[in-house]
Short mmCIF file of C-alpha atoms and ligand atoms in Angstrom, two decimals:
data_model
loop_
_atom_site.label_atom_id
_atom_site.label_comp_id
_atom_site.label_asym_id
_atom_site.label_seq_id
_atom_site.Cartn_x
_atom_site.Cartn_y
_atom_site.Cartn_z
CA MET A 535 0.00 0.00 0.00
CA GLU A 536 1.43 3.35 -0.91
CA ARG A 537 0.87 5.79 1.92
CA LYS A 538 -0.12 9.33 1.07
CA ILE A 539 -0.69 11.61 4.02
CA ILE A 540 -2.81 14.70 3.62
CA TYR A 541 -2.48 16.98 6.65
CA LEU A 542 -5.15 19.54 7.42
CA GLU A 543 -4.97 22.12 10.18
CA ARG A 544 -8.74 22.17 10.52
CA THR A 545 -11.60 20.34 8.83
CA GLY A 546 -15.17 19.19 9.34
CA SER A 547 -14.56 15.45 9.52
CA THR A 548 -11.62 13.50 8.11
CA ASN A 549 -14.05 10.67 7.28
CA GLU A 550 -16.01 13.03 5.02
CA ASP A 551 -12.78 14.26 3.42
CA ALA A 552 -11.56 10.72 2.76
CA LYS A 553 -14.91 9.67 1.28
CA ARG A 554 -14.88 12.67 -1.03
CA LEU A 555 -11.30 12.02 -2.11
CA GLY A 556 -12.14 8.35 -2.67
CA ALA A 557 -15.01 9.29 -4.96
CA GLU A 558 -12.70 11.68 -6.82
CA GLY A 559 -10.27 8.86 -7.56
CA ALA A 560 -7.78 9.01 -4.65
CA LYS A 561 -5.92 5.76 -4.15
CA GLU A 562 -5.95 3.19 -1.40
CA GLY A 563 -3.48 4.27 1.27
CA THR A 564 -4.56 7.91 1.27
CA ILE A 565 -4.73 9.16 4.85
CA VAL A 566 -6.38 12.38 5.92
CA VAL A 567 -5.08 13.74 9.23
CA ALA A 568 -6.39 16.83 10.96
CA ASP A 569 -5.27 18.80 13.98
CA CYS A 570 -8.90 19.57 14.76
CA GLN A 571 -12.35 18.69 13.46
CA GLU A 572 -15.36 20.95 13.60
CA SER A 573 -17.90 18.18 13.13
CA GLY A 574 -16.07 15.01 14.09
CA LYS A 575 -18.36 12.01 13.86
CA GLY A 576 -18.70 9.16 16.33
CA ARG A 577 -20.67 5.97 15.98
CA ARG A 578 -24.46 5.89 16.19
CA GLY A 579 -24.82 9.48 15.05
CA ARG A 580 -22.91 10.81 18.04
CA ASN A 581 -20.31 13.52 17.65
CA TRP A 582 -16.60 13.18 18.39
CA VAL A 583 -15.37 16.27 20.15
CA SER A 584 -12.12 17.13 18.38
CA PRO A 585 -10.28 20.10 19.89
CA PRO A 586 -7.02 21.38 18.33
CA GLY A 587 -3.46 20.75 19.47
CA THR A 588 -4.10 17.63 21.55
CA ASN A 589 -5.32 14.49 19.84
CA LEU A 590 -4.88 12.36 16.76
CA TYR A 591 -7.69 12.30 14.22
CA PHE A 592 -7.16 10.46 10.96
CA THR A 593 -8.98 8.49 8.32
CA LEU A 594 -7.52 5.80 6.07
CA LEU A 595 -8.99 5.27 2.62
CA LEU A 596 -9.13 1.71 1.30
CA LYS A 597 -10.47 0.39 -1.98
CA PRO A 598 -10.72 -3.34 -1.40
CA GLU A 599 -11.99 -5.68 -4.06
CA PHE A 600 -13.95 -7.99 -1.78
CA ALA A 601 -17.63 -8.28 -0.91
CA PRO A 602 -19.20 -5.63 1.32
CA GLU A 603 -19.84 -8.21 4.09
CA GLN A 604 -16.11 -8.46 4.62
CA ALA A 605 -15.62 -4.78 5.25
CA SER A 606 -16.53 -4.94 8.94
CA MET A 607 -13.38 -6.99 9.53
CA LEU A 608 -11.27 -3.99 8.54
CA THR A 609 -12.24 -2.11 11.67
CA LEU A 610 -11.06 -5.00 13.82
CA ILE A 611 -7.76 -4.96 11.94
CA MET A 612 -7.39 -1.25 12.68
CA ALA A 613 -8.25 -1.84 16.34
CA LEU A 614 -5.57 -4.53 16.52
CA SER A 615 -3.07 -2.20 14.84
CA VAL A 616 -3.75 0.68 17.24
CA ALA A 617 -3.45 -1.66 20.22
CA GLN A 618 -0.15 -3.08 18.94
CA ALA A 619 1.22 0.40 18.22
CA LEU A 620 0.32 1.69 21.68
CA LYS A 621 1.85 -1.33 23.34
CA GLN A 622 5.06 -1.11 21.32
CA GLU A 623 5.61 2.62 21.30
CA ALA A 624 3.70 4.14 24.19
CA ALA A 625 4.54 1.45 26.76
CA VAL A 626 0.96 0.99 27.91
CA ASN A 627 -1.23 -2.08 28.13
CA PRO A 628 -4.19 -1.42 25.90
CA GLY A 629 -7.27 -3.57 25.59
CA ILE A 630 -9.79 -3.86 22.77
CA LYS A 631 -13.45 -3.73 23.66
CA TRP A 632 -15.15 -5.58 20.83
CA PRO A 633 -15.33 -4.63 18.11
CA ASN A 634 -13.05 -1.62 18.07
CA ASP A 635 -12.83 0.63 21.12
CA ILE A 636 -9.37 0.87 22.60
CA VAL A 637 -9.41 0.84 26.38
CA LEU A 638 -6.78 1.93 28.90
CA GLY A 639 -7.38 1.57 32.61
CA GLN A 640 -10.99 0.59 31.84
CA LYS A 641 -11.71 3.82 30.00
CA LYS A 642 -11.93 4.59 26.31
CA VAL A 643 -8.84 6.18 24.76
CA CYS A 644 -9.68 5.63 21.10
CA GLY A 645 -12.75 5.12 18.93
CA MET A 646 -13.19 4.18 15.30
CA LEU A 647 -15.83 4.80 12.69
CA THR A 648 -15.77 2.79 9.48
CA GLU A 649 -17.94 3.85 6.56
CA LEU A 650 -18.58 2.04 3.33
CA THR A 651 -19.45 3.67 0.01
CA MET A 652 -21.02 1.42 -2.61
CA GLU A 653 -21.20 1.89 -6.34
CA ALA A 654 -23.16 -0.44 -8.62
CA GLY A 655 -23.22 -3.21 -6.00
CA ARG A 656 -19.49 -3.05 -5.37
CA ILE A 657 -17.35 -1.34 -2.77
CA GLN A 658 -16.17 2.01 -4.05
CA SER A 659 -14.36 2.85 -0.85
CA VAL A 660 -14.04 1.99 2.79
CA VAL A 661 -12.89 4.72 5.13
CA ILE A 662 -11.66 3.91 8.62
CA GLY A 663 -11.65 6.95 10.89
CA VAL A 664 -9.65 6.81 14.10
CA GLY A 665 -9.71 9.25 17.00
CA ILE A 666 -7.11 8.81 19.74
CA ASN A 667 -7.02 10.97 22.85
CA VAL A 668 -3.36 11.80 23.18
CA TYR A 669 -2.72 14.82 25.41
CA GLN A 670 -6.27 15.79 26.36
CA THR A 671 -6.79 16.00 30.13
CA GLU A 672 -10.24 17.57 30.42
CA PHE A 673 -13.33 15.96 28.94
CA PRO A 674 -16.90 17.16 28.59
CA GLU A 675 -19.17 16.18 31.48
CA GLU A 676 -21.06 13.47 29.51
CA ILE A 677 -17.92 11.41 28.86
CA ARG A 678 -15.78 12.35 31.85
CA SER A 679 -16.27 9.03 33.62
CA THR A 680 -15.66 6.90 30.52
CA ALA A 681 -12.94 8.73 28.54
CA THR A 682 -9.22 8.92 29.06
CA SER A 683 -6.08 9.86 27.14
CA LEU A 684 -2.57 8.52 26.66
CA ALA A 685 -1.23 11.35 28.82
CA LEU A 686 -3.64 10.60 31.66
CA GLU A 687 -2.66 6.92 31.57
CA GLY A 688 1.06 7.69 31.83
CA ALA A 689 1.99 6.67 28.29
CA GLU A 690 5.39 7.48 26.82
CA GLN A 691 5.13 10.89 25.20
CA MET A 692 5.27 10.76 21.45
CA GLU A 693 4.59 12.98 18.49
CA ARG A 694 1.14 12.42 17.06
CA MET A 695 2.50 11.90 13.57
CA ASP A 696 5.00 9.32 14.83
CA LEU A 697 2.15 7.45 16.46
CA LEU A 698 0.26 7.54 13.17
CA ASN A 699 3.24 6.07 11.35
CA VAL A 700 3.62 3.22 13.81
CA ILE A 701 -0.10 2.46 13.60
CA MET A 702 0.13 2.37 9.81
CA ASN A 703 3.18 0.07 9.91
CA CYS A 704 1.16 -2.33 12.05
CA PHE A 705 -1.92 -1.94 9.86
CA GLU A 706 -0.08 -2.66 6.63
CA ALA A 707 1.43 -5.85 8.04
CA ASN A 708 -1.93 -6.99 9.43
CA TYR A 709 -3.82 -6.07 6.25
CA GLN A 710 -1.42 -8.18 4.22
CA ILE A 711 -2.11 -11.21 6.43
CA PHE A 712 -5.84 -10.54 6.14
CA LEU A 713 -5.70 -10.34 2.33
CA GLU A 714 -3.76 -13.61 2.12
CA ASN A 715 -6.40 -15.45 4.17
CA GLY A 716 -9.52 -13.57 3.14
CA ASN A 717 -10.54 -13.52 6.80
CA LEU A 718 -9.16 -12.90 10.28
CA SER A 719 -7.83 -16.41 10.88
CA GLY A 720 -4.20 -15.23 10.82
CA LEU A 721 -4.89 -12.33 13.21
CA LYS A 722 -7.40 -13.87 15.58
CA ASP A 723 -4.90 -14.86 18.28
CA ASP A 724 -3.29 -11.43 18.31
CA TYR A 725 -6.66 -9.73 18.39
CA GLU A 726 -7.89 -11.94 21.21
CA SER A 727 -4.75 -11.26 23.24
CA PHE A 728 -6.04 -7.67 23.55
CA LEU A 729 -9.74 -8.47 23.86
CA VAL A 730 -11.02 -7.23 27.22
CA ASN A 731 -14.33 -9.02 26.70
CA ARG A 732 -12.66 -12.38 26.72
CA GLY A 733 -13.85 -14.67 29.48
CA LYS A 734 -15.99 -11.85 30.87
CA GLU A 735 -19.67 -11.51 31.34
CA VAL A 736 -21.08 -9.31 28.61
CA ARG A 737 -24.48 -7.82 27.94
CA VAL A 738 -25.48 -7.84 24.29
CA LEU A 739 -27.80 -5.00 23.41
CA ASP A 740 -29.52 -6.81 20.57
CA PRO A 741 -32.44 -4.80 19.12
CA ALA A 742 -34.46 -8.04 19.28
CA GLY A 743 -33.81 -8.26 23.02
CA GLU A 744 -30.94 -7.89 25.45
CA TYR A 745 -29.16 -10.92 26.78
CA THR A 746 -26.07 -11.74 28.81
CA GLY A 747 -23.45 -14.41 28.43
CA THR A 748 -19.73 -15.02 28.58
CA ALA A 749 -17.60 -13.77 25.70
CA LEU A 750 -15.28 -16.49 24.44
CA GLY A 751 -13.42 -14.70 21.66
CA ILE A 752 -14.00 -14.01 17.97
CA ASP A 753 -14.44 -16.22 14.95
CA ASP A 754 -12.64 -15.88 11.63
CA LYS A 755 -15.10 -13.22 10.51
CA GLY A 756 -14.61 -11.11 13.62
CA GLU A 757 -17.97 -11.97 15.16
CA LEU A 758 -17.98 -12.09 18.95
CA LEU A 759 -18.74 -15.55 20.34
CA VAL A 760 -20.95 -15.37 23.40
CA LYS A 761 -21.78 -18.43 25.45
CA LEU A 762 -25.24 -18.32 26.94
CA CYS A 763 -26.11 -19.87 30.30
CA ASP A 764 -27.77 -22.85 28.58
CA GLY A 765 -24.48 -23.56 26.79
CA ARG A 766 -25.54 -22.33 23.35
CA ILE A 767 -23.11 -20.04 21.54
CA GLU A 768 -24.38 -16.87 19.88
CA ARG A 769 -22.39 -15.03 17.23
CA VAL A 770 -22.69 -11.28 17.54
CA TYR A 771 -21.87 -9.55 14.28
CA ALA A 772 -22.90 -6.01 15.05
CA GLY A 773 -24.34 -3.85 17.72
CA GLU A 774 -23.42 -2.71 21.13
CA VAL A 775 -21.89 -5.09 23.65
CA SER A 776 -21.28 -3.92 27.21
CA VAL A 777 -18.59 -5.56 29.25
CA ARG A 778 -18.96 -5.86 32.97
CA GLY A 779 -16.56 -3.47 34.72
CA ILE A 780 -15.84 -1.35 31.66
CA TYR A 781 -17.36 2.10 31.16
CA GLY A 782 -19.45 1.53 34.23
CA TYR A 783 -21.27 -1.74 33.53
CA VAL A 784 -21.23 -3.22 37.02
C1 BTN B 1485 -16.69 6.28 18.17
O1 BTN B 1485 -17.81 6.75 18.37
O2 BTN B 1485 -16.15 5.57 19.02
C2 BTN B 1485 -15.98 6.53 16.88
C3 BTN B 1485 -15.18 7.79 16.89
C4 BTN B 1485 -14.41 8.03 15.59
C5 BTN B 1485 -13.72 9.38 15.58
C6 BTN B 1485 -12.79 9.56 14.41
S1 BTN B 1485 -11.80 11.02 14.54
C7 BTN B 1485 -11.25 10.83 12.89
C8 BTN B 1485 -12.46 10.36 12.09
N1 BTN B 1485 -13.24 11.47 11.60
C9 BTN B 1485 -14.45 11.52 12.15
O3 BTN B 1485 -15.32 12.39 11.91
N2 BTN B 1485 -14.61 10.48 13.00
C10 BTN B 1485 -13.44 9.65 13.04
#
């Protein structure tokens, strides 16, 4: 993958920028980075508060040739890559809360938003947006009890762009393994080594009804395997999963 970094002092959302560039013909490997975002987007229509001078906000553009169903695995690959990069370079012990939140000290330090653009039944682009709290020490009231930053967790100080480069080194290596297998089989063990859900009681907020069980790990497609109390195993492929003890689920 040829990396092309586009740095913006200020933008609306790097995901929107990457989608637009993708539609205009930008290549896989294009990365939009911004110092601040005026309308940073989180999952489920939430916003991602993105003040200047403190955090890392970037979006990677991919143009994979596979079926749209496979795209959700890319977010797990990015989560793995961020976790590896933080462990290697920032000397912290990150966890992944399935599918893709990065957790430090039981609080969220990084979130991801993946968006797919289709064209004539095929993937035109996949953008993976990543927001990492690096130096931020004050958070808005609504997220104060659940958000943290690398600085607050005593991570090694590093330049935001250096962190981006290490993440991308990890991502490129992982992506290669993924492309060779066509699934997550070659990355599953690494991913699970970071998975905070593993062996824990989880609550699955399924729109068809909430249930609890014990998370066992992931399958080759990245679905979370949850063992119910009657011994059956459910595969969770999307949706919100709360883990006991993390972000306040007690
Ligand atoms: C979440 O809700 O956990 C996902 C947050 C994703 C935030 C990042 S910051 C860079 C990119 N641009 C956006 O507008 N959102 C993502």
